[in-house]
Amino acid sequence: MPAKYHIQTHPEPPRHKPIGKYCIIDWREDCSACHNCVKRECAYSVYNDERDRLQHIAEDYVEYLYECKGCLCCVQSCTKGLLTQQVNPEYLAMGDDVWTADIISSTWFQAETGKIPVSGAGYPGPFRGPGFDSILTDMSEIVRPTRDGIHGREYISTHVDVGRKPMKLEFNADGTLKTDFPTQVEIPLPVIFNMMPWHSPSAKVSQAILDAANELGTFVITDDPMLTANDAAMPHISKDAKSEPAISRLAQWNDCPGVMDKIKAAKSSNPSLVAIVRLPLESVGRAVELVKAGADGLHAYADWEGAAGNGKHISIAVRDLHHALIAAGVRDQVTLFASGGISLAEHVIKTLLCGADAICVDVPLMIALECRVCKNCTQGIKCPIGLADVDHDYAVHRIVNLMGAWHSQMLEMMGAMGIREARRLRGEAGRAMFFDDLERDCFAPVFGKRVEVK
Ligand code: SF4
Ligand code: SF4
Ligand code: SF4
C-alpha cells in the first residue's frame, strides 16, 4: 500500500491584524471585578490571546476582539451585563457577493492554522443559496472517520491522475502488452494552482507559490519563463508563443486554430508530455472536438466569480460539459480541470461531483497571504497589505496550511459520503442533491412554480 499523503502544517501568524467579524464591546465602567469573570471561560481563549494587544488600547474605551467566534457565552454570563456583541462594520464592507467576508475570514484562519474552521455560534445562515450553495452533499454513508478520525487507519485517497487513458488494452501473442500506454501524472490532491485572474503576482509571491506546490506535490500553471524549468511548473503557452515546453511533464495551451498541431510538435521533442488545452467552459462542442483530436486534458474555465461565458454557474456548466463528453463517448479518455470562483474546500468536492477530475485554484492563494479582495491593485492603488513584498517562508507556510485545511475537509466530506477515492468523485451525482432539481421534482407538484420575491 502506498504511503499515506499527509500535509504537514505549521502555525503562521498574520502580518497584519485580521478584520474580525464579531466585536465584543466591553464597557469597563462598573465592572465588579468578580472572581468568576466570564472572560476566563471563553472556550476560544479570546481574552487571553488578546491580552497583549489590549494593553495598548486606551483603558476607558471599547475593545474589539477579532478572534471571537460569536458563541455569546461571555455576553450572557457577565454578572453586570457589561459585554455587548456587534458585527464589525469594517468586516461587512470586505469582499463582494462571491468572495464574501466570511469566505475571506475563514481562508485567513485556515492559512494561519492549517485547521478546519469552526463556528462557535452554530450555523446561522440559510440552507440554500446561489451557485455552490444550491448543491447539498449526501453524507449518509459514513466510513471510518467518525470513529477513527480523518487521519486514522482507514485511508481515504485524494490522488487523481492527469493524462489520456486508453479505452482498451491489447496484448501480443506472447502475452506482453501491445498498447502504447500514454503518460499519466498522478497528483496527490485534485487541485493545481492557477494563474491569478486580475494581475500577475510579484516574483516573490510566484516563487513562494511554486515552492508550496513542490512541497504539496502539485503543479502551478505559469507563463513566467523564469519559472517554467521548475519541476512543479506547468507552462502556459499562449497562442502567439514561439517556444515549446521541452522538459515539463505537464503543459497548458490556450485553445486556438491549429492547437493540436502545436501540441504534436511539442510532443515530438518531449514524448512524455501531458498536454492540456485551456478553453471557455461553455465551449462544449469544441471540447468534444479536442478530445477526439487527441488532447490529453482540458482546462475549462469560468470567470473568477464562477460564471461561464453563457452566464451559467461553474457547477452547472461543468455538468453540461461532463454530460456532453459522455454523450460523445469520450469522457473516460480525458482529464477535465475546471476553474473559476472556487473558494472553499467544499467547492472542490462539489465541482468533482458535477463532473470535473480536478480543479485549478487562484484567488484563495492570494487570500491565504492576507489579500482582502479590495481590488485596489486593479486600479493602480496601493495594496493595503503590501502583498507583493511577502517573506518567502511565511508565504509558503500559509499556502501549505490552506491546502492542509482543505485536504482535511475533503477527507471529512469523502468519509461522510462513503467515498474512499477522489477518482470516484468525478460525476458521482448520486452523492449530491441539486436544490433546483429537488424543487422541480418534489416541491413544484405540491406548491407550484417558484415566485422570486424582490
Ligand atoms: S464577569 Fe463581568 S462584571 Fe465580572 S469581572 Fe467579568 S466583565 Fe467584570
Ligand atoms: S462571544 Fe464567545 S467566543 Fe466571543 S469572546 Fe465571548 S465567550 Fe469568547
Ligand atoms: S490591493 Fe492587495 S489586498 Fe487588495 S486585492 Fe490587490 S492584492 Fe489583494
Coordinates of C-alpha atoms and ligand atoms in Angstrom, one line a residue:
M1 CA 0.0 0.0 0.0
P2 CA 1.4 3.5 -0.9
A3 CA 2.4 5.8 1.9
K4 CA -0.4 8.0 3.2
Y5 CA -0.5 11.5 1.8
H6 CA -0.2 13.9 4.7
I7 CA 0.3 17.7 4.6
Q8 CA 2.5 19.0 7.4
T9 CA 1.1 22.3 8.6
H10 CA 2.8 25.0 10.9
P11 CA 1.0 27.9 12.6
E12 CA 1.9 31.0 10.6
P13 CA 0.6 34.2 12.2
P14 CA -0.7 37.0 10.0
R15 CA 1.5 40.1 9.2
H16 CA -1.5 42.4 9.7
K17 CA -4.3 42.4 12.3
P18 CA -7.1 40.5 10.6
I19 CA -10.5 42.1 10.2
G20 CA -12.7 40.1 12.6
K21 CA -16.5 39.5 12.2
Y22 CA -17.7 39.9 15.8
C23 CA -16.8 42.7 18.1
I24 CA -17.3 42.2 21.8
I25 CA -17.8 45.7 23.2
D26 CA -16.5 45.8 26.7
W27 CA -17.8 48.8 28.7
R28 CA -15.4 48.6 31.6
E29 CA -17.2 51.1 33.8
D30 CA -19.0 49.5 36.7
C31 CA -17.1 46.2 36.4
S32 CA -17.4 44.5 39.8
A33 CA -14.2 42.5 39.3
C34 CA -16.0 39.4 40.3
H35 CA -13.9 36.3 41.0
N36 CA -15.6 34.2 38.3
C37 CA -15.1 36.6 35.4
V38 CA -16.8 35.2 32.3
K39 CA -13.8 36.2 30.2
R40 CA -11.8 33.3 31.7
E41 CA -14.4 30.8 30.5
C42 CA -14.2 31.8 26.8
A43 CA -13.7 28.4 25.0
Y44 CA -11.6 30.1 22.4
S45 CA -9.3 32.0 24.8
V46 CA -10.1 35.2 23.0
Y47 CA -9.4 37.3 26.0
N48 CA -6.1 35.6 26.8
D49 CA -4.9 35.8 23.3
E50 CA -5.9 39.4 23.1
R51 CA -4.2 40.4 26.4
D52 CA -1.1 41.8 24.9
R53 CA -2.9 43.8 22.2
L54 CA -5.5 45.1 24.7
Q55 CA -2.7 46.5 26.9
H56 CA -2.0 49.1 24.2
I57 CA -5.6 50.2 23.8
A58 CA -7.0 53.1 25.8
E59 CA -8.4 51.8 29.1
D60 CA -11.7 53.7 29.0
Y61 CA -12.9 52.7 25.6
V62 CA -14.4 49.8 23.8
E63 CA -12.4 46.7 22.9
Y64 CA -12.8 44.9 19.6
L65 CA -11.9 41.2 19.7
Y66 CA -11.4 39.9 16.2
E67 CA -10.9 36.2 17.2
C68 CA -14.4 36.0 18.8
K69 CA -16.5 33.1 17.4
G70 CA -19.7 34.7 18.5
C71 CA -20.9 32.0 20.9
L72 CA -22.3 34.7 23.2
C73 CA -21.3 32.9 26.4
C74 CA -19.5 35.9 27.8
V75 CA -22.2 38.3 26.8
Q76 CA -24.9 36.1 28.5
S77 CA -22.9 35.4 31.7
C78 CA -21.3 38.7 32.7
T79 CA -22.9 39.4 36.1
K80 CA -23.1 43.1 35.3
G81 CA -24.2 42.8 31.7
L82 CA -21.2 44.9 30.6
L83 CA -20.4 43.0 27.4
T84 CA -22.2 43.5 24.0
Q85 CA -21.7 41.8 20.7
Q86 CA -21.7 43.6 17.4
V87 CA -20.8 42.8 13.8
N88 CA -17.7 44.7 12.8
P89 CA -18.7 47.3 10.1
E90 CA -15.2 47.0 8.5
Y91 CA -15.9 43.3 8.2
L92 CA -19.2 43.8 6.5
A93 CA -17.6 46.1 3.9
M94 CA -15.0 43.5 2.9
G95 CA -15.1 41.5 -0.3
D96 CA -18.1 41.2 -2.6
D97 CA -21.1 38.9 -3.3
V98 CA -18.9 36.0 -4.4
W99 CA -15.7 36.5 -2.4
T100 CA -17.7 37.2 0.8
A101 CA -16.2 38.4 4.1
D102 CA -17.0 35.0 5.6
I103 CA -15.0 33.2 2.9
I104 CA -12.1 35.7 3.2
S105 CA -12.0 35.4 7.0
S106 CA -12.3 31.6 7.0
T107 CA -9.5 31.4 4.4
W108 CA -7.2 33.6 6.6
F109 CA -7.9 31.3 9.6
Q110 CA -7.1 28.2 7.6
A111 CA -3.9 29.7 6.2
E112 CA -2.8 30.7 9.7
T113 CA -3.6 27.5 11.5
G114 CA -3.8 24.7 8.8
K115 CA -7.0 23.7 10.7
I116 CA -10.7 23.2 9.8
P117 CA -12.6 26.4 10.7
V118 CA -15.2 26.1 13.4
S119 CA -18.1 28.4 14.3
G120 CA -19.0 28.6 18.0
A121 CA -22.4 30.0 17.3
G122 CA -23.5 27.2 15.1
Y123 CA -24.6 27.8 11.5
P124 CA -26.8 30.8 11.4
G125 CA -27.3 31.1 7.7
P126 CA -29.8 29.8 5.1
F127 CA -29.7 26.2 3.9
R128 CA -29.6 27.1 0.3
G129 CA -28.2 29.9 -1.9
P130 CA -26.9 30.6 -5.3
G131 CA -24.0 28.7 -7.0
F132 CA -22.3 26.0 -5.0
D133 CA -24.8 26.7 -2.1
S134 CA -27.6 25.1 -4.2
I135 CA -25.8 21.7 -4.0
L136 CA -26.2 19.6 -0.9
T137 CA -23.9 16.6 -0.4
D138 CA -25.3 13.3 0.7
M139 CA -23.5 12.4 4.0
S140 CA -25.4 9.3 4.6
E141 CA -22.8 6.6 4.2
I142 CA -20.2 7.2 6.8
V143 CA -16.9 5.3 6.6
R144 CA -14.4 5.0 9.5
P145 CA -13.6 8.7 10.1
T146 CA -16.2 9.2 12.8
R147 CA -14.7 6.5 14.9
D148 CA -11.0 6.8 13.9
G149 CA -10.6 10.4 12.9
I150 CA -10.0 11.7 9.4
H151 CA -6.3 10.8 9.6
G152 CA -6.9 7.4 11.1
R153 CA -6.4 3.9 9.8
E154 CA -9.0 4.0 7.1
Y155 CA -7.1 5.5 4.2
I156 CA -9.1 8.0 2.1
S157 CA -7.1 8.9 -1.0
T158 CA -7.3 12.3 -2.7
H159 CA -4.9 11.3 -5.5
V160 CA -6.1 11.8 -9.1
D161 CA -4.4 11.0 -12.5
V162 CA -3.8 13.6 -15.2
G163 CA -3.4 12.3 -18.8
R164 CA -5.2 10.5 -21.5
K165 CA -6.5 7.0 -20.8
P166 CA -6.7 4.2 -23.4
M167 CA -10.2 2.7 -23.6
K168 CA -8.9 -0.9 -24.2
L169 CA -5.7 -2.9 -23.7
E170 CA -4.3 -5.0 -26.5
F171 CA -1.8 -7.8 -26.0
N172 CA 0.8 -9.6 -28.2
A173 CA 0.7 -13.3 -28.8
D174 CA 3.3 -13.8 -26.1
G175 CA 1.1 -12.0 -23.6
T176 CA 3.1 -8.8 -23.4
L177 CA 1.2 -5.5 -23.5
K178 CA 0.9 -4.2 -27.1
T179 CA -1.0 -1.0 -26.2
D180 CA 1.2 2.1 -26.1
F181 CA 0.2 3.4 -22.7
P182 CA 0.0 7.2 -22.6
T183 CA 1.8 9.1 -19.8
Q184 CA -0.1 9.6 -16.6
V185 CA 0.9 12.1 -14.0
E186 CA -0.5 11.4 -10.5
I187 CA -1.2 14.4 -8.2
P188 CA -1.9 13.8 -4.5
L189 CA -4.7 16.5 -4.4
P190 CA -7.3 17.2 -7.0
V191 CA -6.0 20.8 -7.0
I192 CA -3.4 22.6 -9.1
F193 CA -2.5 26.3 -8.8
N194 CA -3.9 28.6 -11.5
M195 CA -2.6 31.9 -12.9
M196 CA -4.1 34.9 -11.0
P197 CA -7.2 36.4 -12.6
W198 CA -6.6 40.1 -12.1
H199 CA -2.9 40.6 -12.0
S200 CA 0.4 38.6 -12.2
P201 CA 1.9 38.1 -8.7
S202 CA 5.2 39.6 -7.9
A203 CA 8.4 37.5 -8.3
K204 CA 8.5 36.8 -4.6
V205 CA 4.9 35.6 -4.5
S206 CA 5.3 33.5 -7.6
Q207 CA 8.4 31.8 -6.2
A208 CA 6.5 31.0 -2.9
I209 CA 3.5 29.6 -4.8
L210 CA 5.9 27.4 -6.8
D211 CA 7.7 26.2 -3.7
A212 CA 4.4 25.5 -1.9
A213 CA 3.3 23.4 -4.9
N214 CA 6.6 21.5 -4.8
E215 CA 6.1 20.8 -1.1
L216 CA 2.5 19.6 -1.7
G217 CA 3.3 17.6 -4.8
T218 CA 1.1 19.5 -7.2
F219 CA 1.6 21.9 -10.1
V220 CA 1.5 25.6 -10.9
I221 CA 0.2 27.0 -14.2
T222 CA 2.7 29.8 -15.1
D223 CA 3.6 31.9 -18.1
D224 CA 6.7 33.2 -16.4
P225 CA 9.8 32.0 -18.4
M226 CA 11.9 32.3 -15.2
L227 CA 9.8 29.6 -13.5
T228 CA 8.9 27.1 -16.2
A229 CA 12.0 25.0 -15.7
N230 CA 10.9 24.1 -12.1
D231 CA 9.6 20.6 -11.5
A232 CA 6.2 21.9 -10.3
A233 CA 5.7 24.3 -13.2
M234 CA 3.0 23.6 -15.8
P235 CA 3.9 26.1 -18.5
H236 CA 1.0 28.1 -20.1
I237 CA 1.6 28.6 -23.8
S238 CA -0.4 31.4 -25.3
K239 CA -1.5 31.3 -28.9
D240 CA 1.4 33.6 -30.0
A241 CA 4.2 31.7 -28.2
K242 CA 7.1 30.6 -30.3
S243 CA 8.9 28.1 -27.9
E244 CA 7.7 24.7 -26.7
P245 CA 8.0 23.2 -23.2
A246 CA 10.9 20.9 -23.7
I247 CA 11.3 19.4 -20.2
S248 CA 7.9 19.8 -18.5
R249 CA 5.7 16.9 -17.5
L250 CA 2.5 18.9 -17.9
A251 CA 1.8 22.0 -20.1
Q252 CA -1.3 24.0 -21.0
W253 CA -2.1 25.6 -24.4
N254 CA -4.7 28.3 -24.9
D255 CA -7.2 26.9 -27.5
C256 CA -6.6 28.4 -30.9
P257 CA -6.8 27.2 -34.5
G258 CA -4.1 24.6 -35.1
V259 CA -3.5 24.0 -31.3
M260 CA -3.3 20.2 -31.8
D261 CA -0.5 20.7 -34.4
K262 CA 1.4 22.8 -31.9
I263 CA 0.9 20.0 -29.3
K264 CA 2.1 17.4 -31.8
A265 CA 5.2 19.4 -32.4
A266 CA 5.9 19.8 -28.7
K267 CA 5.4 16.0 -28.2
S268 CA 7.9 15.2 -30.9
S269 CA 10.7 16.6 -28.8
N270 CA 9.1 15.6 -25.4
P271 CA 7.0 12.5 -26.0
S272 CA 6.0 12.0 -22.3
L273 CA 4.5 15.5 -22.1
V274 CA 0.8 15.6 -20.9
A275 CA -0.9 18.3 -23.0
I276 CA -3.9 20.2 -21.6
V277 CA -5.9 22.6 -23.7
R278 CA -7.5 25.6 -22.0
L279 CA -10.8 26.8 -23.3
P280 CA -14.0 28.5 -22.1
L281 CA -16.3 26.3 -20.0
E282 CA -19.3 26.8 -22.3
S283 CA -17.4 25.7 -25.5
V284 CA -18.9 22.2 -25.2
G285 CA -18.7 21.3 -28.9
R286 CA -15.1 22.4 -29.2
A287 CA -14.2 20.4 -26.1
V288 CA -15.6 17.2 -27.7
E289 CA -13.7 18.0 -30.9
L290 CA -10.4 18.5 -29.0
V291 CA -10.7 15.2 -27.1
K292 CA -11.4 13.4 -30.4
A293 CA -8.3 15.1 -31.9
G294 CA -6.2 13.6 -29.1
A295 CA -6.0 16.3 -26.3
D296 CA -4.8 14.6 -23.0
G297 CA -6.7 17.0 -20.9
L298 CA -9.0 20.1 -20.9
H299 CA -8.9 23.1 -18.6
A300 CA -12.4 24.6 -18.9
Y301 CA -12.6 28.0 -17.2
A302 CA -15.3 30.2 -15.9
D303 CA -14.5 33.8 -14.8
W304 CA -13.1 34.5 -11.4
E305 CA -16.6 34.8 -9.9
G306 CA -17.6 31.4 -11.2
A307 CA -19.7 32.5 -14.2
A308 CA -19.2 30.7 -17.5
G309 CA -19.5 32.8 -20.7
N310 CA -23.1 31.7 -21.2
G311 CA -24.0 33.0 -17.7
K312 CA -24.3 29.6 -16.1
H313 CA -22.6 28.9 -12.7
I314 CA -19.4 26.8 -13.0
S315 CA -21.2 23.9 -11.2
I316 CA -23.9 23.7 -13.9
A317 CA -21.6 24.4 -16.8
V318 CA -19.3 21.6 -15.6
R319 CA -22.3 19.2 -15.5
D320 CA -23.2 20.2 -19.1
L321 CA -19.7 19.7 -20.3
H322 CA -19.3 16.3 -18.5
H323 CA -22.6 15.1 -19.9
A324 CA -21.7 16.2 -23.5
L325 CA -18.4 14.3 -23.3
I326 CA -20.3 11.2 -22.1
A327 CA -22.8 11.6 -24.9
A328 CA -19.9 11.8 -27.4
G329 CA -18.4 8.6 -25.9
V330 CA -15.1 10.3 -25.0
R331 CA -15.4 11.2 -21.3
D332 CA -13.2 8.4 -19.9
Q333 CA -10.4 9.3 -22.3
V334 CA -9.6 12.8 -21.0
T335 CA -8.8 14.6 -17.7
L336 CA -11.1 17.6 -17.1
F337 CA -9.9 20.5 -15.0
A338 CA -12.3 23.3 -14.1
S339 CA -11.6 26.7 -12.7
G340 CA -13.3 30.0 -11.6
G341 CA -14.9 31.1 -8.4
I342 CA -13.7 28.0 -6.4
S343 CA -13.1 29.4 -2.9
L344 CA -13.7 26.7 -0.3
A345 CA -12.8 23.0 0.1
E346 CA -16.4 22.0 -0.3
H347 CA -16.4 23.7 -3.7
V348 CA -13.6 21.3 -4.8
I349 CA -15.7 18.3 -3.9
K350 CA -18.8 19.7 -5.4
T351 CA -17.1 20.6 -8.7
L352 CA -15.8 17.0 -8.9
L353 CA -19.3 15.6 -8.2
C354 CA -20.5 17.8 -11.1
G355 CA -18.0 16.1 -13.4
A356 CA -14.5 17.5 -13.2
D357 CA -11.5 15.4 -12.4
A358 CA -9.7 18.2 -10.6
I359 CA -9.8 22.0 -10.2
C360 CA -7.5 24.9 -10.6
V361 CA -7.4 27.4 -7.7
D362 CA -6.4 31.0 -7.9
V363 CA -7.8 33.8 -5.7
P364 CA -7.7 31.8 -2.4
L365 CA -3.9 31.6 -2.7
M366 CA -3.8 35.4 -2.6
I367 CA -6.3 35.4 0.3
A368 CA -4.0 33.0 2.2
L369 CA -1.4 35.8 2.0
E370 CA -4.0 38.2 3.6
C371 CA -5.4 39.7 0.4
R372 CA -8.7 41.4 1.2
V373 CA -10.1 41.2 -2.4
C374 CA -10.4 45.0 -2.3
K375 CA -9.1 45.1 -6.0
N376 CA -7.1 48.3 -5.4
C377 CA -4.3 46.7 -7.4
T378 CA -6.5 46.6 -10.5
Q379 CA -6.7 50.4 -10.4
G380 CA -3.1 51.1 -9.5
I381 CA -4.0 52.0 -5.9
K382 CA -1.6 50.9 -3.2
C383 CA -2.2 47.4 -1.7
P384 CA -3.2 47.8 1.9
I385 CA -1.2 44.7 3.0
G386 CA 1.8 45.1 0.7
L387 CA 1.2 41.6 -0.8
A388 CA 3.9 41.8 -3.4
D389 CA 6.6 42.0 -0.7
V390 CA 5.9 39.0 1.5
D391 CA 8.5 36.9 3.3
H392 CA 9.2 33.7 1.4
D393 CA 8.8 31.2 4.3
Y394 CA 5.7 33.0 5.6
A395 CA 4.0 32.7 2.1
V396 CA 5.0 29.0 1.6
H397 CA 3.7 28.1 5.1
R398 CA 0.4 30.0 4.6
I399 CA -0.3 28.3 1.3
V400 CA 0.6 24.9 2.5
N401 CA -1.6 25.5 5.6
L402 CA -4.5 26.4 3.5
M403 CA -4.2 23.3 1.4
G404 CA -3.7 21.2 4.6
A405 CA -7.0 22.6 5.9
W406 CA -8.7 21.9 2.5
H407 CA -7.3 18.4 2.5
S408 CA -8.7 17.7 5.9
Q409 CA -12.1 19.0 4.9
M410 CA -12.1 16.9 1.7
L411 CA -11.3 13.8 3.8
E412 CA -14.2 14.7 6.1
M413 CA -16.7 15.1 3.3
M414 CA -15.5 12.0 1.4
G415 CA -15.6 10.0 4.6
A416 CA -19.2 11.1 5.3
M417 CA -20.2 10.3 1.7
G418 CA -18.6 6.8 1.9
I419 CA -16.1 7.5 -0.9
R420 CA -12.5 6.5 -0.3
E421 CA -11.1 7.6 -3.6
A422 CA -11.1 11.1 -5.1
R423 CA -11.1 9.4 -8.5
R424 CA -14.6 8.1 -7.7
L425 CA -16.0 11.6 -7.1
R426 CA -16.0 12.5 -10.8
G427 CA -19.6 12.9 -11.9
E428 CA -20.9 11.0 -8.8
A429 CA -24.1 13.0 -8.8
G430 CA -25.7 10.3 -6.7
R431 CA -23.9 11.8 -3.7
A432 CA -25.2 15.2 -4.4
M433 CA -28.6 16.8 -4.3
F434 CA -29.2 19.8 -6.6
F435 CA -31.7 22.1 -5.0
D436 CA -33.2 23.2 -8.3
D437 CA -33.8 19.6 -9.2
L438 CA -35.4 18.8 -5.8
E439 CA -37.6 21.8 -6.0
R440 CA -38.7 21.0 -9.6
D441 CA -39.3 17.3 -8.9
C442 CA -40.6 17.3 -5.3
F443 CA -42.0 20.7 -4.3
A444 CA -43.3 22.1 -7.6
P445 CA -46.0 19.4 -8.0
V446 CA -47.3 20.3 -4.5
F447 CA -46.7 24.0 -4.2
G448 CA -46.5 25.2 -7.9
K449 CA -43.9 27.3 -9.5
R450 CA -41.4 29.4 -7.5
V451 CA -42.0 33.1 -7.4
E452 CA -39.0 35.3 -6.8
V453 CA -39.8 37.9 -4.2
K454 CA -38.0 41.1 -4.9
Ligands
SF4_1 S1 -18.0 38.9 34.7 FE1 -18.5 41.0 34.0 S2 -18.6 42.2 35.9 FE2 -17.5 40.3 36.4 S3 -15.3 40.8 36.2 FE3 -16.0 39.9 34.3 S4 -16.6 41.7 33.0 FE4 -16.5 42.4 35.1
SF4_2 S1 -18.7 35.5 22.5 FE1 -17.9 33.5 22.9 S2 -16.1 33.4 21.6 FE2 -16.6 35.5 21.7 S3 -15.4 36.4 23.3 FE3 -17.3 35.8 24.2 S4 -17.0 33.7 25.0 FE4 -15.3 34.1 23.6
SF4_3 S1 -4.7 45.5 -3.5 FE1 -3.7 43.9 -2.3 S2 -5.4 43.3 -0.8 FE2 -6.4 44.4 -2.5 S3 -7.0 42.9 -4.0 FE3 -5.0 43.6 -4.6 S4 -3.5 42.2 -3.7 FE4 -5.5 41.9 -2.6

